[in-house]
JSON list of C-alpha atoms in Angstrom, two decimals:
[
{"chain": "B", "resi": 1, "resn": "ASP", "atom": "CA", "xyz": [60.39, 113.78, 55.41]},
{"chain": "B", "resi": 2, "resn": "ALA", "atom": "CA", "xyz": [59.41, 117.05, 53.84]},
{"chain": "B", "resi": 3, "resn": "LYS", "atom": "CA", "xyz": [62.06, 118.69, 51.68]},
{"chain": "B", "resi": 4, "resn": "THR", "atom": "CA", "xyz": [62.81, 122.16, 50.37]},
{"chain": "B", "resi": 5, "resn": "THR", "atom": "CA", "xyz": [63.77, 123.40, 46.85]},
{"chain": "B", "resi": 6, "resn": "GLN", "atom": "CA", "xyz": [65.86, 126.46, 46.20]},
{"chain": "B", "resi": 7, "resn": "PRO", "atom": "CA", "xyz": [67.51, 128.08, 43.19]},
{"chain": "B", "resi": 8, "resn": "ASN", "atom": "CA", "xyz": [71.21, 127.18, 42.98]},
{"chain": "B", "resi": 9, "resn": "SER", "atom": "CA", "xyz": [72.40, 130.78, 42.74]},
{"chain": "B", "resi": 10, "resn": "MET", "atom": "CA", "xyz": [71.22, 134.34, 42.65]},
{"chain": "B", "resi": 11, "resn": "GLU", "atom": "CA", "xyz": [72.93, 137.71, 42.13]},
{"chain": "B", "resi": 12, "resn": "SER", "atom": "CA", "xyz": [72.17, 141.09, 43.55]},
{"chain": "B", "resi": 13, "resn": "ASN", "atom": "CA", "xyz": [73.60, 144.57, 43.43]},
{"chain": "B", "resi": 14, "resn": "GLU", "atom": "CA", "xyz": [74.91, 145.98, 46.60]},
{"chain": "B", "resi": 15, "resn": "GLU", "atom": "CA", "xyz": [72.40, 148.10, 48.59]},
{"chain": "B", "resi": 16, "resn": "GLU", "atom": "CA", "xyz": [69.47, 146.58, 46.73]},
{"chain": "B", "resi": 17, "resn": "PRO", "atom": "CA", "xyz": [66.88, 144.18, 48.28]},
{"chain": "B", "resi": 18, "resn": "VAL", "atom": "CA", "xyz": [67.22, 140.44, 47.65]},
{"chain": "B", "resi": 19, "resn": "HIS", "atom": "CA", "xyz": [64.34, 137.96, 47.64]},
{"chain": "B", "resi": 20, "resn": "LEU", "atom": "CA", "xyz": [65.44, 134.37, 48.10]},
{"chain": "B", "resi": 21, "resn": "PRO", "atom": "CA", "xyz": [62.69, 131.86, 47.41]},
{"chain": "B", "resi": 22, "resn": "CYS", "atom": "CA", "xyz": [62.08, 128.49, 48.86]},
{"chain": "B", "resi": 23, "resn": "ASN", "atom": "CA", "xyz": [59.49, 125.87, 47.96]},
{"chain": "B", "resi": 24, "resn": "HIS", "atom": "CA", "xyz": [58.38, 123.32, 50.58]},
{"chain": "B", "resi": 25, "resn": "SER", "atom": "CA", "xyz": [55.18, 121.85, 49.15]},
{"chain": "B", "resi": 26, "resn": "THR", "atom": "CA", "xyz": [55.20, 118.80, 51.41]},
{"chain": "B", "resi": 27, "resn": "ILE", "atom": "CA", "xyz": [55.48, 120.83, 54.65]},
{"chain": "B", "resi": 28, "resn": "SER", "atom": "CA", "xyz": [53.20, 119.71, 57.48]},
{"chain": "B", "resi": 29, "resn": "GLY", "atom": "CA", "xyz": [51.40, 121.86, 59.99]},
{"chain": "B", "resi": 30, "resn": "THR", "atom": "CA", "xyz": [53.98, 121.67, 62.75]},
{"chain": "B", "resi": 31, "resn": "ASP", "atom": "CA", "xyz": [57.13, 122.15, 60.66]},
{"chain": "B", "resi": 32, "resn": "TYR", "atom": "CA", "xyz": [58.96, 125.28, 61.36]},
{"chain": "B", "resi": 33, "resn": "ILE", "atom": "CA", "xyz": [60.76, 127.05, 58.49]},
{"chain": "B", "resi": 34, "resn": "HIS", "atom": "CA", "xyz": [64.27, 128.16, 59.30]},
{"chain": "B", "resi": 35, "resn": "TRP", "atom": "CA", "xyz": [66.94, 130.04, 57.29]},
{"chain": "B", "resi": 36, "resn": "TYR", "atom": "CA", "xyz": [70.59, 129.80, 57.91]},
{"chain": "B", "resi": 37, "resn": "ARG", "atom": "CA", "xyz": [73.49, 131.10, 55.90]},
{"chain": "B", "resi": 38, "resn": "GLN", "atom": "CA", "xyz": [76.94, 129.80, 55.47]},
{"chain": "B", "resi": 39, "resn": "LEU", "atom": "CA", "xyz": [79.84, 132.18, 54.73]},
{"chain": "B", "resi": 40, "resn": "PRO", "atom": "CA", "xyz": [82.97, 130.65, 53.09]},
{"chain": "B", "resi": 41, "resn": "SER", "atom": "CA", "xyz": [84.88, 128.30, 55.35]},
{"chain": "B", "resi": 42, "resn": "GLN", "atom": "CA", "xyz": [82.42, 128.78, 58.30]},
{"chain": "B", "resi": 43, "resn": "GLY", "atom": "CA", "xyz": [79.68, 126.92, 60.00]},
{"chain": "B", "resi": 44, "resn": "PRO", "atom": "CA", "xyz": [76.06, 127.87, 59.28]},
{"chain": "B", "resi": 45, "resn": "GLU", "atom": "CA", "xyz": [74.72, 130.97, 61.02]},
{"chain": "B", "resi": 46, "resn": "TYR", "atom": "CA", "xyz": [71.11, 131.46, 62.04]},
{"chain": "B", "resi": 47, "resn": "VAL", "atom": "CA", "xyz": [69.16, 134.07, 60.10]},
{"chain": "B", "resi": 48, "resn": "ILE", "atom": "CA", "xyz": [65.49, 133.79, 60.89]},
{"chain": "B", "resi": 49, "resn": "HIS", "atom": "CA", "xyz": [62.69, 131.32, 61.46]},
{"chain": "B", "resi": 50, "resn": "GLY", "atom": "CA", "xyz": [58.86, 131.18, 61.35]},
{"chain": "B", "resi": 51, "resn": "LEU", "atom": "CA", "xyz": [55.86, 129.03, 61.46]},
{"chain": "B", "resi": 52, "resn": "THR", "atom": "CA", "xyz": [52.88, 130.74, 59.87]},
{"chain": "B", "resi": 53, "resn": "SER", "atom": "CA", "xyz": [53.22, 134.50, 60.20]},
{"chain": "B", "resi": 54, "resn": "ASN", "atom": "CA", "xyz": [55.73, 136.79, 58.50]},
{"chain": "B", "resi": 55, "resn": "VAL", "atom": "CA", "xyz": [58.73, 137.51, 60.68]},
{"chain": "B", "resi": 56, "resn": "ASN", "atom": "CA", "xyz": [61.23, 140.40, 60.93]},
{"chain": "B", "resi": 57, "resn": "ASN", "atom": "CA", "xyz": [64.55, 140.63, 62.73]},
{"chain": "B", "resi": 58, "resn": "ARG", "atom": "CA", "xyz": [67.62, 142.74, 62.51]},
{"chain": "B", "resi": 59, "resn": "MET", "atom": "CA", "xyz": [69.09, 140.57, 59.77]},
{"chain": "B", "resi": 60, "resn": "ALA", "atom": "CA", "xyz": [66.13, 139.87, 57.45]},
{"chain": "B", "resi": 61, "resn": "SER", "atom": "CA", "xyz": [62.44, 139.33, 56.94]},
{"chain": "B", "resi": 62, "resn": "LEU", "atom": "CA", "xyz": [60.70, 136.06, 56.32]},
{"chain": "B", "resi": 63, "resn": "ALA", "atom": "CA", "xyz": [57.51, 136.04, 54.17]},
{"chain": "B", "resi": 64, "resn": "ILE", "atom": "CA", "xyz": [55.52, 132.81, 54.40]},
{"chain": "B", "resi": 65, "resn": "ALA", "atom": "CA", "xyz": [52.83, 132.01, 51.91]},
{"chain": "B", "resi": 66, "resn": "GLU", "atom": "CA", "xyz": [49.32, 131.55, 53.27]},
{"chain": "B", "resi": 67, "resn": "ASP", "atom": "CA", "xyz": [49.34, 127.81, 52.42]},
{"chain": "B", "resi": 68, "resn": "ARG", "atom": "CA", "xyz": [52.90, 127.49, 53.79]},
{"chain": "B", "resi": 69, "resn": "LYS", "atom": "CA", "xyz": [54.04, 125.72, 50.69]},
{"chain": "B", "resi": 70, "resn": "SER", "atom": "CA", "xyz": [56.62, 128.41, 50.00]},
{"chain": "B", "resi": 71, "resn": "SER", "atom": "CA", "xyz": [58.55, 131.13, 51.76]},
{"chain": "B", "resi": 72, "resn": "THR", "atom": "CA", "xyz": [60.91, 134.02, 50.85]},
{"chain": "B", "resi": 73, "resn": "LEU", "atom": "CA", "xyz": [63.85, 135.34, 52.77]},
{"chain": "B", "resi": 74, "resn": "ILE", "atom": "CA", "xyz": [64.17, 139.02, 52.21]},
{"chain": "B", "resi": 75, "resn": "LEU", "atom": "CA", "xyz": [67.44, 140.93, 52.75]},
{"chain": "B", "resi": 76, "resn": "HIS", "atom": "CA", "xyz": [66.45, 144.58, 52.66]},
{"chain": "B", "resi": 77, "resn": "ARG", "atom": "CA", "xyz": [69.87, 146.00, 51.58]},
{"chain": "B", "resi": 78, "resn": "ALA", "atom": "CA", "xyz": [72.39, 143.50, 50.46]},
{"chain": "B", "resi": 79, "resn": "THR", "atom": "CA", "xyz": [76.03, 144.23, 51.40]},
{"chain": "B", "resi": 80, "resn": "LEU", "atom": "CA", "xyz": [79.22, 142.46, 50.23]},
{"chain": "B", "resi": 81, "resn": "ARG", "atom": "CA", "xyz": [79.29, 140.66, 53.60]},
{"chain": "B", "resi": 82, "resn": "ASP", "atom": "CA", "xyz": [75.92, 139.01, 52.77]},
{"chain": "B", "resi": 83, "resn": "ALA", "atom": "CA", "xyz": [77.55, 136.95, 50.01]},
{"chain": "B", "resi": 84, "resn": "ALA", "atom": "CA", "xyz": [77.00, 133.37, 51.35]},
{"chain": "B", "resi": 85, "resn": "VAL", "atom": "CA", "xyz": [75.02, 130.19, 50.76]},
{"chain": "B", "resi": 86, "resn": "TYR", "atom": "CA", "xyz": [71.51, 130.60, 52.14]},
{"chain": "B", "resi": 87, "resn": "TYR", "atom": "CA", "xyz": [69.81, 127.46, 53.30]},
{"chain": "B", "resi": 88, "resn": "CYS", "atom": "CA", "xyz": [66.08, 127.01, 53.68]},
{"chain": "B", "resi": 89, "resn": "ILE", "atom": "CA", "xyz": [65.40, 124.34, 56.36]},
{"chain": "B", "resi": 90, "resn": "LEU", "atom": "CA", "xyz": [62.44, 122.52, 57.65]},
{"chain": "B", "resi": 91, "resn": "ARG", "atom": "CA", "xyz": [62.44, 121.63, 61.26]},
{"chain": "B", "resi": 92, "resn": "PHE", "atom": "CA", "xyz": [60.06, 118.79, 61.88]},
{"chain": "B", "resi": 93, "resn": "SER", "atom": "CA", "xyz": [59.01, 116.97, 64.87]},
{"chain": "B", "resi": 94, "resn": "GLY", "atom": "CA", "xyz": [59.99, 113.35, 65.44]},
{"chain": "B", "resi": 95, "resn": "GLY", "atom": "CA", "xyz": [58.09, 110.90, 67.52]},
{"chain": "B", "resi": 96, "resn": "GLY", "atom": "CA", "xyz": [58.47, 112.12, 71.05]},
{"chain": "B", "resi": 97, "resn": "SER", "atom": "CA", "xyz": [58.31, 115.42, 72.81]},
{"chain": "B", "resi": 98, "resn": "GLY", "atom": "CA", "xyz": [61.29, 117.64, 72.09]},
{"chain": "B", "resi": 99, "resn": "THR", "atom": "CA", "xyz": [62.62, 115.50, 69.29]},
{"chain": "B", "resi": 100, "resn": "TYR", "atom": "CA", "xyz": [63.40, 117.34, 65.99]},
{"chain": "B", "resi": 101, "resn": "LYS", "atom": "CA", "xyz": [65.16, 116.87, 62.78]},
{"chain": "B", "resi": 102, "resn": "TYR", "atom": "CA", "xyz": [66.52, 119.62, 60.67]},
{"chain": "B", "resi": 103, "resn": "ILE", "atom": "CA", "xyz": [66.42, 119.00, 56.92]},
{"chain": "B", "resi": 104, "resn": "PHE", "atom": "CA", "xyz": [68.52, 121.44, 54.90]},
{"chain": "B", "resi": 105, "resn": "GLY", "atom": "CA", "xyz": [67.83, 122.32, 51.29]},
{"chain": "B", "resi": 106, "resn": "THR", "atom": "CA", "xyz": [70.54, 122.49, 48.72]},
{"chain": "B", "resi": 107, "resn": "GLY", "atom": "CA", "xyz": [71.02, 126.20, 49.34]},
{"chain": "B", "resi": 108, "resn": "THR", "atom": "CA", "xyz": [71.16, 129.33, 47.19]},
{"chain": "B", "resi": 109, "resn": "ARG", "atom": "CA", "xyz": [74.55, 130.88, 46.65]},
{"chain": "B", "resi": 110, "resn": "LEU", "atom": "CA", "xyz": [74.05, 134.59, 46.76]},
{"chain": "B", "resi": 111, "resn": "LYS", "atom": "CA", "xyz": [76.56, 136.74, 44.90]},
{"chain": "B", "resi": 112, "resn": "VAL", "atom": "CA", "xyz": [76.55, 140.50, 45.78]},
{"chain": "B", "resi": 113, "resn": "LEU", "atom": "CA", "xyz": [77.95, 142.79, 43.13]},
{"chain": "B", "resi": 114, "resn": "ALA", "atom": "CA", "xyz": [79.67, 146.00, 44.14]},
{"chain": "A", "resi": 1, "resn": "GLU", "atom": "CA", "xyz": [80.06, 136.15, 73.12]},
{"chain": "A", "resi": 2, "resn": "PRO", "atom": "CA", "xyz": [79.79, 132.44, 73.93]},
{"chain": "A", "resi": 3, "resn": "GLU", "atom": "CA", "xyz": [80.58, 130.10, 71.03]},
{"chain": "A", "resi": 4, "resn": "VAL", "atom": "CA", "xyz": [80.67, 126.43, 70.15]},
{"chain": "A", "resi": 5, "resn": "THR", "atom": "CA", "xyz": [84.21, 125.13, 69.75]},
{"chain": "A", "resi": 6, "resn": "GLN", "atom": "CA", "xyz": [85.36, 122.00, 67.98]},
{"chain": "A", "resi": 7, "resn": "THR", "atom": "CA", "xyz": [88.66, 120.04, 68.06]},
{"chain": "A", "resi": 8, "resn": "PRO", "atom": "CA", "xyz": [90.60, 119.21, 66.06]},
{"chain": "A", "resi": 9, "resn": "SER", "atom": "CA", "xyz": [90.09, 121.58, 63.12]},
{"chain": "A", "resi": 10, "resn": "HIS", "atom": "CA", "xyz": [91.46, 118.93, 60.80]},
{"chain": "A", "resi": 11, "resn": "GLN", "atom": "CA", "xyz": [91.73, 115.22, 61.28]},
{"chain": "A", "resi": 12, "resn": "VAL", "atom": "CA", "xyz": [93.35, 112.77, 58.86]},
{"chain": "A", "resi": 13, "resn": "THR", "atom": "CA", "xyz": [92.83, 109.07, 59.49]},
{"chain": "A", "resi": 14, "resn": "GLN", "atom": "CA", "xyz": [93.20, 105.82, 57.68]},
{"chain": "A", "resi": 15, "resn": "MET", "atom": "CA", "xyz": [90.30, 103.78, 56.42]},
{"chain": "A", "resi": 16, "resn": "GLY", "atom": "CA", "xyz": [89.10, 101.34, 59.07]},
{"chain": "A", "resi": 17, "resn": "GLN", "atom": "CA", "xyz": [90.42, 103.49, 62.02]},
{"chain": "A", "resi": 18, "resn": "GLU", "atom": "CA", "xyz": [88.24, 104.83, 64.78]},
{"chain": "A", "resi": 19, "resn": "VAL", "atom": "CA", "xyz": [87.96, 108.61, 65.05]},
{"chain": "A", "resi": 20, "resn": "ILE", "atom": "CA", "xyz": [86.45, 110.86, 67.76]},
{"chain": "A", "resi": 21, "resn": "LEU", "atom": "CA", "xyz": [85.39, 114.44, 66.98]},
{"chain": "A", "resi": 22, "resn": "ARG", "atom": "CA", "xyz": [85.02, 116.71, 69.97]},
{"chain": "A", "resi": 23, "resn": "CYS", "atom": "CA", "xyz": [82.73, 119.66, 70.59]},
{"chain": "A", "resi": 24, "resn": "VAL", "atom": "CA", "xyz": [82.19, 122.00, 73.53]},
{"chain": "A", "resi": 25, "resn": "PRO", "atom": "CA", "xyz": [78.67, 123.43, 73.18]},
{"chain": "A", "resi": 26, "resn": "ILE", "atom": "CA", "xyz": [77.58, 126.72, 74.82]},
{"chain": "A", "resi": 27, "resn": "SER", "atom": "CA", "xyz": [77.35, 126.09, 78.56]},
{"chain": "A", "resi": 28, "resn": "ASN", "atom": "CA", "xyz": [73.63, 126.72, 79.19]},
{"chain": "A", "resi": 29, "resn": "HIS", "atom": "CA", "xyz": [72.48, 124.91, 76.10]},
{"chain": "A", "resi": 30, "resn": "LEU", "atom": "CA", "xyz": [70.47, 121.77, 76.41]},
{"chain": "A", "resi": 31, "resn": "TYR", "atom": "CA", "xyz": [70.15, 120.41, 72.85]},
{"chain": "A", "resi": 32, "resn": "PHE", "atom": "CA", "xyz": [73.14, 119.27, 70.80]},
{"chain": "A", "resi": 33, "resn": "TYR", "atom": "CA", "xyz": [73.51, 118.26, 67.22]},
{"chain": "A", "resi": 34, "resn": "TRP", "atom": "CA", "xyz": [75.91, 116.85, 64.68]},
{"chain": "A", "resi": 35, "resn": "TYR", "atom": "CA", "xyz": [75.83, 117.60, 60.98]},
{"chain": "A", "resi": 36, "resn": "ARG", "atom": "CA", "xyz": [78.12, 116.77, 58.15]},
{"chain": "A", "resi": 37, "resn": "GLN", "atom": "CA", "xyz": [78.91, 118.49, 54.82]},
{"chain": "A", "resi": 38, "resn": "ILE", "atom": "CA", "xyz": [80.60, 116.61, 52.05]},
{"chain": "A", "resi": 39, "resn": "LEU", "atom": "CA", "xyz": [82.74, 118.92, 49.99]},
{"chain": "A", "resi": 40, "resn": "GLY", "atom": "CA", "xyz": [80.57, 121.03, 47.63]},
{"chain": "A", "resi": 41, "resn": "GLN", "atom": "CA", "xyz": [77.33, 119.60, 48.96]},
{"chain": "A", "resi": 42, "resn": "LYS", "atom": "CA", "xyz": [74.60, 120.65, 51.34]},
{"chain": "A", "resi": 43, "resn": "VAL", "atom": "CA", "xyz": [74.65, 120.35, 55.15]},
{"chain": "A", "resi": 44, "resn": "GLU", "atom": "CA", "xyz": [73.10, 116.99, 56.34]},
{"chain": "A", "resi": 45, "resn": "PHE", "atom": "CA", "xyz": [71.58, 116.35, 59.75]},
{"chain": "A", "resi": 46, "resn": "LEU", "atom": "CA", "xyz": [73.11, 113.42, 61.55]},
{"chain": "A", "resi": 47, "resn": "VAL", "atom": "CA", "xyz": [71.79, 113.34, 65.06]},
{"chain": "A", "resi": 48, "resn": "SER", "atom": "CA", "xyz": [70.23, 115.39, 67.83]},
{"chain": "A", "resi": 49, "resn": "PHE", "atom": "CA", "xyz": [70.81, 114.72, 71.58]},
{"chain": "A", "resi": 50, "resn": "TYR", "atom": "CA", "xyz": [68.93, 115.82, 74.63]},
{"chain": "A", "resi": 51, "resn": "ASN", "atom": "CA", "xyz": [68.90, 114.71, 78.24]},
{"chain": "A", "resi": 52, "resn": "ASN", "atom": "CA", "xyz": [71.81, 112.39, 77.67]},
{"chain": "A", "resi": 53, "resn": "GLU", "atom": "CA", "xyz": [70.16, 110.40, 74.90]},
{"chain": "A", "resi": 54, "resn": "ILE", "atom": "CA", "xyz": [69.66, 110.58, 71.12]},
{"chain": "A", "resi": 55, "resn": "SER", "atom": "CA", "xyz": [66.49, 112.47, 70.27]},
{"chain": "A", "resi": 56, "resn": "GLU", "atom": "CA", "xyz": [66.54, 112.00, 66.49]},
{"chain": "A", "resi": 57, "resn": "LYS", "atom": "CA", "xyz": [68.86, 110.52, 63.98]},
{"chain": "A", "resi": 58, "resn": "SER", "atom": "CA", "xyz": [69.00, 110.47, 60.19]},
{"chain": "A", "resi": 59, "resn": "GLU", "atom": "CA", "xyz": [69.58, 107.38, 58.00]},
{"chain": "A", "resi": 60, "resn": "ILE", "atom": "CA", "xyz": [73.16, 108.49, 57.66]},
{"chain": "A", "resi": 61, "resn": "PHE", "atom": "CA", "xyz": [73.71, 107.88, 61.38]},
{"chain": "A", "resi": 62, "resn": "ASP", "atom": "CA", "xyz": [74.10, 104.04, 61.29]},
{"chain": "A", "resi": 63, "resn": "ASP", "atom": "CA", "xyz": [75.80, 101.72, 63.73]},
{"chain": "A", "resi": 64, "resn": "GLN", "atom": "CA", "xyz": [79.19, 103.06, 62.85]},
{"chain": "A", "resi": 65, "resn": "PHE", "atom": "CA", "xyz": [78.30, 106.31, 64.53]},
{"chain": "A", "resi": 66, "resn": "SER", "atom": "CA", "xyz": [77.79, 107.09, 68.20]},
{"chain": "A", "resi": 67, "resn": "VAL", "atom": "CA", "xyz": [77.52, 110.18, 70.31]},
{"chain": "A", "resi": 68, "resn": "GLU", "atom": "CA", "xyz": [78.31, 110.86, 73.92]},
{"chain": "A", "resi": 69, "resn": "ARG", "atom": "CA", "xyz": [78.33, 113.63, 76.43]},
{"chain": "A", "resi": 70, "resn": "PRO", "atom": "CA", "xyz": [81.01, 112.17, 78.77]},
{"chain": "A", "resi": 71, "resn": "ASP", "atom": "CA", "xyz": [81.52, 114.94, 81.29]},
{"chain": "A", "resi": 72, "resn": "GLY", "atom": "CA", "xyz": [78.81, 117.61, 81.07]},
{"chain": "A", "resi": 73, "resn": "SER", "atom": "CA", "xyz": [80.80, 119.92, 78.86]},
{"chain": "A", "resi": 74, "resn": "ASN", "atom": "CA", "xyz": [82.06, 117.88, 75.91]},
{"chain": "A", "resi": 75, "resn": "PHE", "atom": "CA", "xyz": [79.93, 116.36, 73.21]},
{"chain": "A", "resi": 76, "resn": "THR", "atom": "CA", "xyz": [81.59, 113.81, 71.05]},
{"chain": "A", "resi": 77, "resn": "LEU", "atom": "CA", "xyz": [80.92, 112.03, 67.78]},
{"chain": "A", "resi": 78, "resn": "LYS", "atom": "CA", "xyz": [82.68, 108.67, 67.25]},
{"chain": "A", "resi": 79, "resn": "ILE", "atom": "CA", "xyz": [82.98, 106.94, 63.97]},
{"chain": "A", "resi": 80, "resn": "ARG", "atom": "CA", "xyz": [83.94, 103.34, 64.70]},
{"chain": "A", "resi": 81, "resn": "SER", "atom": "CA", "xyz": [85.53, 102.22, 61.46]},
{"chain": "A", "resi": 82, "resn": "THR", "atom": "CA", "xyz": [85.97, 105.04, 59.03]},
{"chain": "A", "resi": 83, "resn": "LYS", "atom": "CA", "xyz": [85.26, 104.71, 55.30]},
{"chain": "A", "resi": 84, "resn": "LEU", "atom": "CA", "xyz": [86.46, 106.89, 52.49]},
{"chain": "A", "resi": 85, "resn": "GLU", "atom": "CA", "xyz": [82.99, 108.30, 52.03]},
{"chain": "A", "resi": 86, "resn": "ASP", "atom": "CA", "xyz": [83.09, 109.60, 55.69]},
{"chain": "A", "resi": 87, "resn": "SER", "atom": "CA", "xyz": [85.45, 112.31, 54.51]},
{"chain": "A", "resi": 88, "resn": "ALA", "atom": "CA", "xyz": [83.54, 115.57, 55.09]},
{"chain": "A", "resi": 89, "resn": "MET", "atom": "CA", "xyz": [83.29, 118.67, 57.34]},
{"chain": "A", "resi": 90, "resn": "TYR", "atom": "CA", "xyz": [81.56, 117.73, 60.55]},
{"chain": "A", "resi": 91, "resn": "PHE", "atom": "CA", "xyz": [79.73, 120.53, 62.39]},
{"chain": "A", "resi": 92, "resn": "CYS", "atom": "CA", "xyz": [78.61, 120.49, 66.01]},
{"chain": "A", "resi": 93, "resn": "ALA", "atom": "CA", "xyz": [75.76, 122.74, 66.96]},
{"chain": "A", "resi": 94, "resn": "SER", "atom": "CA", "xyz": [73.82, 123.55, 70.18]},
{"chain": "A", "resi": 95, "resn": "SER", "atom": "CA", "xyz": [70.66, 125.33, 71.15]},
{"chain": "A", "resi": 96, "resn": "GLU", "atom": "CA", "xyz": [69.29, 126.60, 74.44]},
{"chain": "A", "resi": 97, "resn": "TRP", "atom": "CA", "xyz": [65.99, 124.87, 73.79]},
{"chain": "A", "resi": 98, "resn": "ALA", "atom": "CA", "xyz": [64.09, 123.28, 70.99]},
{"chain": "A", "resi": 99, "resn": "GLU", "atom": "CA", "xyz": [60.44, 123.94, 71.73]},
{"chain": "A", "resi": 100, "resn": "GLY", "atom": "CA", "xyz": [59.57, 127.08, 69.84]},
{"chain": "A", "resi": 101, "resn": "ALA", "atom": "CA", "xyz": [62.48, 126.53, 67.46]},
{"chain": "A", "resi": 102, "resn": "TYR", "atom": "CA", "xyz": [65.39, 128.26, 69.17]},
{"chain": "A", "resi": 103, "resn": "GLU", "atom": "CA", "xyz": [68.29, 129.07, 67.02]},
{"chain": "A", "resi": 104, "resn": "GLN", "atom": "CA", "xyz": [71.19, 126.72, 66.72]},
{"chain": "A", "resi": 105, "resn": "TYR", "atom": "CA", "xyz": [74.77, 127.92, 67.17]},
{"chain": "A", "resi": 106, "resn": "PHE", "atom": "CA", "xyz": [77.27, 126.05, 64.95]},
{"chain": "A", "resi": 107, "resn": "GLY", "atom": "CA", "xyz": [80.92, 125.44, 65.65]},
{"chain": "A", "resi": 108, "resn": "PRO", "atom": "CA", "xyz": [83.57, 126.11, 62.99]},
{"chain": "A", "resi": 109, "resn": "GLY", "atom": "CA", "xyz": [83.70, 122.43, 62.06]},
{"chain": "A", "resi": 110, "resn": "THR", "atom": "CA", "xyz": [86.27, 119.59, 61.91]},
{"chain": "A", "resi": 111, "resn": "ARG", "atom": "CA", "xyz": [87.44, 118.54, 58.52]},
{"chain": "A", "resi": 112, "resn": "LEU", "atom": "CA", "xyz": [87.75, 114.75, 58.42]},
{"chain": "A", "resi": 113, "resn": "THR", "atom": "CA", "xyz": [89.96, 113.24, 55.70]},
{"chain": "A", "resi": 114, "resn": "VAL", "atom": "CA", "xyz": [89.90, 109.50, 55.38]},
{"chain": "A", "resi": 115, "resn": "THR", "atom": "CA", "xyz": [92.74, 108.01, 53.29]}
]
């Protein structure tokens, strides 16, 4: 199974952009890249996902390298409420149609400084 | 806003006992998942379930584990004979679809403590 590698922790100042990197050098062509975050004492929460092209939504942007071996989650203006563990995840296809596994990375703990 | 619910929030059990963790996924969702998170560690995929059968499972999901959707609304995870190392937070999740990578909605988790 392909896996992801993330820095253990990062810090950002409030109102500044944050770039959270993820390496997934063993990704295969059909693996989607997902990002979820986990606030303290809560279940993970969806942030964004993509396959090949860069993606934007109301929460964040996802920049995917051309060779797909790495990606970067971008929070455009970090707030105190964005302090969480951010997981880079590969969703890869199992044997049959509609069968998928989600492999979480170890996560990056983002600290936002006021 | 619809949400995934899980009961109980905390379960304490003795080693060797059977435990059933319950989840109510979002009503129009078709794919269901269980994950676990040992304290201080990353989230680990256990199993995915679709069309009343297991779609995928990880190497963690051995014969001690089983899942069921008994009545069209609940989704359960059973651990047949609990071990100390089964102590973890267990999260249920559901998604409307899986093709095209729909987002998963996670429940708040059940903390399982095996003594």
